[in-house]
Tab-separated table of C-alpha atoms in Angstrom:
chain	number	residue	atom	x	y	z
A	1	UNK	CA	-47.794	3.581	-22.941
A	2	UNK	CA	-51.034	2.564	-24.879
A	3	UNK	CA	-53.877	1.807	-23.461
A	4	UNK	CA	-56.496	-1.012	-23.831
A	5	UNK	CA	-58.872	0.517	-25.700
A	6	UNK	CA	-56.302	1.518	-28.407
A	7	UNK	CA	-55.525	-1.453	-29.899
A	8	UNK	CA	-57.585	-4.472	-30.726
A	9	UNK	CA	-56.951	-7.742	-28.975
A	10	UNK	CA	-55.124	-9.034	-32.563
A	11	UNK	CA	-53.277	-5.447	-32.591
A	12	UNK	CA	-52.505	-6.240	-28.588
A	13	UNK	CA	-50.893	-9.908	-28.920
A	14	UNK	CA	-49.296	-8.745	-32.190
A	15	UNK	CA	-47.366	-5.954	-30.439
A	16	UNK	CA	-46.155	-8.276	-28.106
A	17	UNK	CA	-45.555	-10.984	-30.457
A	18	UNK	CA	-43.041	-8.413	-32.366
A	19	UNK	CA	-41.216	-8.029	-28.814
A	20	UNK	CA	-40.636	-11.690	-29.220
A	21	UNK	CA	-38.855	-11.248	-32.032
A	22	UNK	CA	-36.448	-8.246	-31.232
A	23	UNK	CA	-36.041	-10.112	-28.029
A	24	UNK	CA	-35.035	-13.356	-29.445
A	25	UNK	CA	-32.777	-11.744	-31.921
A	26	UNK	CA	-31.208	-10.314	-28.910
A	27	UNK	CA	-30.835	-13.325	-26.850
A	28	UNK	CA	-29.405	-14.968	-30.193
A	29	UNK	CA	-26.637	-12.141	-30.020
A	30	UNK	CA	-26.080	-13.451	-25.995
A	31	UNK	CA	-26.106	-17.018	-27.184
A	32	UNK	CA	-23.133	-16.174	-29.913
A	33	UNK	CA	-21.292	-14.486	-27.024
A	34	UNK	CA	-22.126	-18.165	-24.694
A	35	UNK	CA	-19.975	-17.735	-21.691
A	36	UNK	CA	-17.520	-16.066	-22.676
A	37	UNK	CA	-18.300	-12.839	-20.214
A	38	UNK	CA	-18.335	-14.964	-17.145
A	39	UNK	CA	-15.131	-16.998	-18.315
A	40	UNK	CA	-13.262	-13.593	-18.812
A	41	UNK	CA	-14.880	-12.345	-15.170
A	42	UNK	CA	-13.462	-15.793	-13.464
A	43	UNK	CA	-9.896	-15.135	-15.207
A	44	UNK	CA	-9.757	-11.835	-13.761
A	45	UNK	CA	-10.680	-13.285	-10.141
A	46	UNK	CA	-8.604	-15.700	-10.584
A	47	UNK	CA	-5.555	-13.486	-11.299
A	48	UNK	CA	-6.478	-10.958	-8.611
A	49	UNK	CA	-6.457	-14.623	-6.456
A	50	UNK	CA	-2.831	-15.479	-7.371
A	51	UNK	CA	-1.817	-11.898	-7.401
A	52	UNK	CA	-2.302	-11.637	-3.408
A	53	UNK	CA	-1.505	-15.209	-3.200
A	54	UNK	CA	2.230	-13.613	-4.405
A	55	UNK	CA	1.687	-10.473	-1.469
A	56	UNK	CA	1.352	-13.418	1.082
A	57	UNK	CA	4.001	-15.479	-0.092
A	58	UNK	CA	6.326	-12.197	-0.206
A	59	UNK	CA	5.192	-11.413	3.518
A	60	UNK	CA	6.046	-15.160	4.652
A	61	UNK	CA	9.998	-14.755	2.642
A	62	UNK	CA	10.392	-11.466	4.533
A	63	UNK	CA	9.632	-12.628	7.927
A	64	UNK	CA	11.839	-15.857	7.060
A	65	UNK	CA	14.535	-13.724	5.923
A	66	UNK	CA	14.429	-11.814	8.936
A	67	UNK	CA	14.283	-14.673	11.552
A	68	UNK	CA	17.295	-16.131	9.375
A	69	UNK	CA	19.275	-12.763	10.326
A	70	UNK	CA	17.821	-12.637	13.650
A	71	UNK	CA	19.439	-16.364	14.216
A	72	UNK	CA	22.770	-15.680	12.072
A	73	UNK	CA	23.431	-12.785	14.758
A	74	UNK	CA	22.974	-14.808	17.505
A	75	UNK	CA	25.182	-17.791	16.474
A	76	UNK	CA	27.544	-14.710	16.048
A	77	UNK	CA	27.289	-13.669	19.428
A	78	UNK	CA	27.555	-17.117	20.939
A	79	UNK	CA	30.742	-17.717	18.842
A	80	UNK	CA	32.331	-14.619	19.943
A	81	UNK	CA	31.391	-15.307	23.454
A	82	UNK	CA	33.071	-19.333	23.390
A	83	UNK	CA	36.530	-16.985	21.908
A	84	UNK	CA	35.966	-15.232	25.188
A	85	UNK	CA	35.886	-17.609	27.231
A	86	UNK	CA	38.696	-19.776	25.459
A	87	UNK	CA	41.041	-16.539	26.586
A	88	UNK	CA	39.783	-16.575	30.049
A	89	UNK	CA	40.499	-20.028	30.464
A	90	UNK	CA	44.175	-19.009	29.959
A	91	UNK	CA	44.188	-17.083	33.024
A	92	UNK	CA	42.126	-19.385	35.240
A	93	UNK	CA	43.621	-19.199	39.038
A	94	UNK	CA	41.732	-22.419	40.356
A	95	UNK	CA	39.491	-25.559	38.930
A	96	UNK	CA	36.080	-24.219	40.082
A	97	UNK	CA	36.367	-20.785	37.514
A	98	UNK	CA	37.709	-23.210	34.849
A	99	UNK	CA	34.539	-25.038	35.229
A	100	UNK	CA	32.387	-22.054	35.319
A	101	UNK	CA	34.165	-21.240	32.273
A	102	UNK	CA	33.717	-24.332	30.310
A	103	UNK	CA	30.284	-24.492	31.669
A	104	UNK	CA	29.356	-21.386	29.570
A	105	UNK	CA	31.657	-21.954	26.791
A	106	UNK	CA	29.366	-25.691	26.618
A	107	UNK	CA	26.393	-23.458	26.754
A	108	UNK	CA	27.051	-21.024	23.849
A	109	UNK	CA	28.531	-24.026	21.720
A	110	UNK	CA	24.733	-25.048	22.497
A	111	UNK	CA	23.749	-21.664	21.557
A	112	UNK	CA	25.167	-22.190	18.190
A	113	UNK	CA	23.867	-25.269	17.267
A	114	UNK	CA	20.361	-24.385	17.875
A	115	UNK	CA	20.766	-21.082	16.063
A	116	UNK	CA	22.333	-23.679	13.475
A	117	UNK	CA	19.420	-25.675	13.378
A	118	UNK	CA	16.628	-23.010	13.084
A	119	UNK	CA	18.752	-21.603	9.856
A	120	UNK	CA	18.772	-24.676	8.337
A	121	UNK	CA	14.921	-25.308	8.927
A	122	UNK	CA	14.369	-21.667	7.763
A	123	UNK	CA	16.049	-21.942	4.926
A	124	UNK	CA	14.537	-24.766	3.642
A	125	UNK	CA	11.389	-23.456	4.116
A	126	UNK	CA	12.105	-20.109	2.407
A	127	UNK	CA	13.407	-22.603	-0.969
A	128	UNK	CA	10.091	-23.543	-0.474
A	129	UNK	CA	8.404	-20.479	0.231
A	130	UNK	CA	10.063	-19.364	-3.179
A	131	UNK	CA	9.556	-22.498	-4.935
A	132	UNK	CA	5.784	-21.249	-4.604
A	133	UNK	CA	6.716	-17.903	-5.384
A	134	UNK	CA	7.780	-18.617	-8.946
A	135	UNK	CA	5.410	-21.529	-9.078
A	136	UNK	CA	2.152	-19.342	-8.526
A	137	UNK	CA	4.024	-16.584	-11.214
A	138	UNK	CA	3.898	-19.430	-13.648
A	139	UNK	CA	0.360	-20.012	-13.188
A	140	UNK	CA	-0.206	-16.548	-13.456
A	141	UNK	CA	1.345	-16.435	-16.877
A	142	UNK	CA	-1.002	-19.315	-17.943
A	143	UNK	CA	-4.014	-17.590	-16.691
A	144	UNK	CA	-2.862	-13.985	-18.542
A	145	UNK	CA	-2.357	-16.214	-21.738
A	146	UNK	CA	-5.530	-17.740	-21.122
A	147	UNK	CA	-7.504	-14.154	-20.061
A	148	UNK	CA	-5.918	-12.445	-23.460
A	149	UNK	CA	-7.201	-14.827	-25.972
A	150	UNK	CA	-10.686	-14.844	-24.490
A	151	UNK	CA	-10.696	-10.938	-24.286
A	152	UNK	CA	-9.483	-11.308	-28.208
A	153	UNK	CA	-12.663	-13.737	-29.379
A	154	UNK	CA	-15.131	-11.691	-26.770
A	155	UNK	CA	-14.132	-8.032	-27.798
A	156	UNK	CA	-14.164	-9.346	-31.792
A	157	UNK	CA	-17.842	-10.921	-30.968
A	158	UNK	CA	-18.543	-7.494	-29.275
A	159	UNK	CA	-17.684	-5.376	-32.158
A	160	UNK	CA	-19.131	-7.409	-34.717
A	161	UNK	CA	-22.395	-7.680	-32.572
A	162	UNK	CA	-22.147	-3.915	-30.861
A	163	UNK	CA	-24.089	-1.845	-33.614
A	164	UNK	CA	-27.241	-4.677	-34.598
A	165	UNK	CA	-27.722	-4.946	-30.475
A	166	UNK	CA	-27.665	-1.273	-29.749
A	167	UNK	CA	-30.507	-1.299	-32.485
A	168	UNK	CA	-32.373	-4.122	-30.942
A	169	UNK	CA	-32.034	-2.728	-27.505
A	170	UNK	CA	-34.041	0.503	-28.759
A	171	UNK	CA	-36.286	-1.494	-31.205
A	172	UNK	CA	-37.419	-3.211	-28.444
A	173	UNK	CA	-37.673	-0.287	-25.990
A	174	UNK	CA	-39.952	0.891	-28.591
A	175	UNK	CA	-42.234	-2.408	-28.807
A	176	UNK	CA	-42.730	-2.448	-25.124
A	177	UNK	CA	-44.004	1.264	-25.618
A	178	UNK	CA	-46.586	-0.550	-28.076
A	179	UNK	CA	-47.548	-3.081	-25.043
A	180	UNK	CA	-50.181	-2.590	-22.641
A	181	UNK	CA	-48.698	-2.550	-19.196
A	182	UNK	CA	-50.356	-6.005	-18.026
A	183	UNK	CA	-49.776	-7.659	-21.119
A	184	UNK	CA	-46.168	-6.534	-20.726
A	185	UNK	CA	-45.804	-7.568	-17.287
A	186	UNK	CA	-46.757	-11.205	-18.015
A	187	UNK	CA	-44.655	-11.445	-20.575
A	188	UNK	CA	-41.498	-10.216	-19.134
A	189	UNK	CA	-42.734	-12.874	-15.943
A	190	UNK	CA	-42.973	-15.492	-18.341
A	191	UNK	CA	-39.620	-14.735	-20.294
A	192	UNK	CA	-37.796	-14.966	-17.051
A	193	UNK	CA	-38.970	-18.410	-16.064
A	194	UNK	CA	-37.691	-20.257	-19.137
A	195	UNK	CA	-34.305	-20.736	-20.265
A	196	UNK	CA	-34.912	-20.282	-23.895
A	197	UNK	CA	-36.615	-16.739	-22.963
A	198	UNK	CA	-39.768	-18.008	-25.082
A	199	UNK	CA	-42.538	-16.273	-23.522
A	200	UNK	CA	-44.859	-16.284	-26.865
A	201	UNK	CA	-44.764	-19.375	-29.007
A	202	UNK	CA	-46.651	-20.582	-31.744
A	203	UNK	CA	-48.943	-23.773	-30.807
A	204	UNK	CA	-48.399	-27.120	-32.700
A	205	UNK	CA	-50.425	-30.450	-32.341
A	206	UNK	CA	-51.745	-28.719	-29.021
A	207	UNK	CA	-48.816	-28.093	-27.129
A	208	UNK	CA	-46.817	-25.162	-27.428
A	209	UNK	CA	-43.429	-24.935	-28.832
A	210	UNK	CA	-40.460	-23.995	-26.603
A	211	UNK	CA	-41.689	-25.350	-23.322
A	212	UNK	CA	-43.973	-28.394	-24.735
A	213	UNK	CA	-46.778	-27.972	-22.524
């Protein structure tokens, strides 16, 4: 790094007023490339989003699918035990064991409907459990469509733009060599507080251009 004394104060604000330039040309280069980046980035999130949105929904159709079986066995059971009972009632020897016998065979008919009804709300909700399934694969689609063509115009902006920024990036390593450290510092402060990253402007009916001031 130079110091003060090496360069005149024309030779210092011209050193830094070349930085302005690489650094512009550079920014231009970001400019071309707008959001592009970022839009790619929130694609990708958003895909990882629906991805595990899928791992959830597959988790939820499992557990459905098992409480389904878990219900289906038990109607089975209560239907085998009402056959049961329907031969026992054959052999009855007195009114009080036929009760007892249609008591449980009213029961397990019970038993049956309610294992009825919780497979017929379960299976509703896994149609819609894998209504969302192929719903959120859909949107996943549209998103991968979406992700590929702005890959496409960002990697084509990229390689058209790849060779003149790696030379800007080292032209201007090499300018802020050629600025004294102060100097340097307030102009990297001042390029950070403005959009435009104007941090020396040329002055024009007393203001100066890029922030107006």
């Amino acid at each position: 790094m130079a110091t003060v004394k090496d360069f005149s104060f024309e030779e210092r604000l011209s050193s830094v007023l070349a930085l302005q330039k690489i650094d512009s040309k550079i920014d231009e280069i970001k400019t071309l490339k707008g959001e592009l980046p970022m839009e790619v980035k929130d694609l990708e999130d958003e895909i990882e989003g629906l991805q595990t949105r899928i791992n959830n929904i597959d988790a939820e159709i499992a557990n459905i699918e098992a409480f389904i079986e878990n219900k289906s066995n038990a109607k089975k059971e209560a239907q085998a035990l009402i056959k049961k009972y329907e031969k026992q009632q054959d052999n009855v020897k007195n009114n009080r064991e036929f009760e007892a016998i249609n008591k449980e065979m009213e029961m397990q008919e019970l038993e049956v409907k309610l294992n009825e009804k919780h497979i017929k709300d379960a299976t509703f909700e896994l149609k819609d459990r894998t209504h969302a399934r192929i719903r959120t694969e859909e949107k996943i689609k549209d998103v991968e469509e979406a992700l590929t063509i702005k890959r496409k115009e960002l990697e084509k902006i990229s390689v058209e733009t790849e060779k003149e920024e790696a030379v800007l990036a080292q032209k201007s390593a090499e300018a802020k060599e050629k600025v004294e450290a102060r100097l340097l510092s307030a102009y990297e402060r001042i390029r950070g507080s403005y959009r435009n990253g104007l941090a020396v402007v040329p002055i024009v009916r007393d203001s100066f251009v890029g922030c107006f001031n």
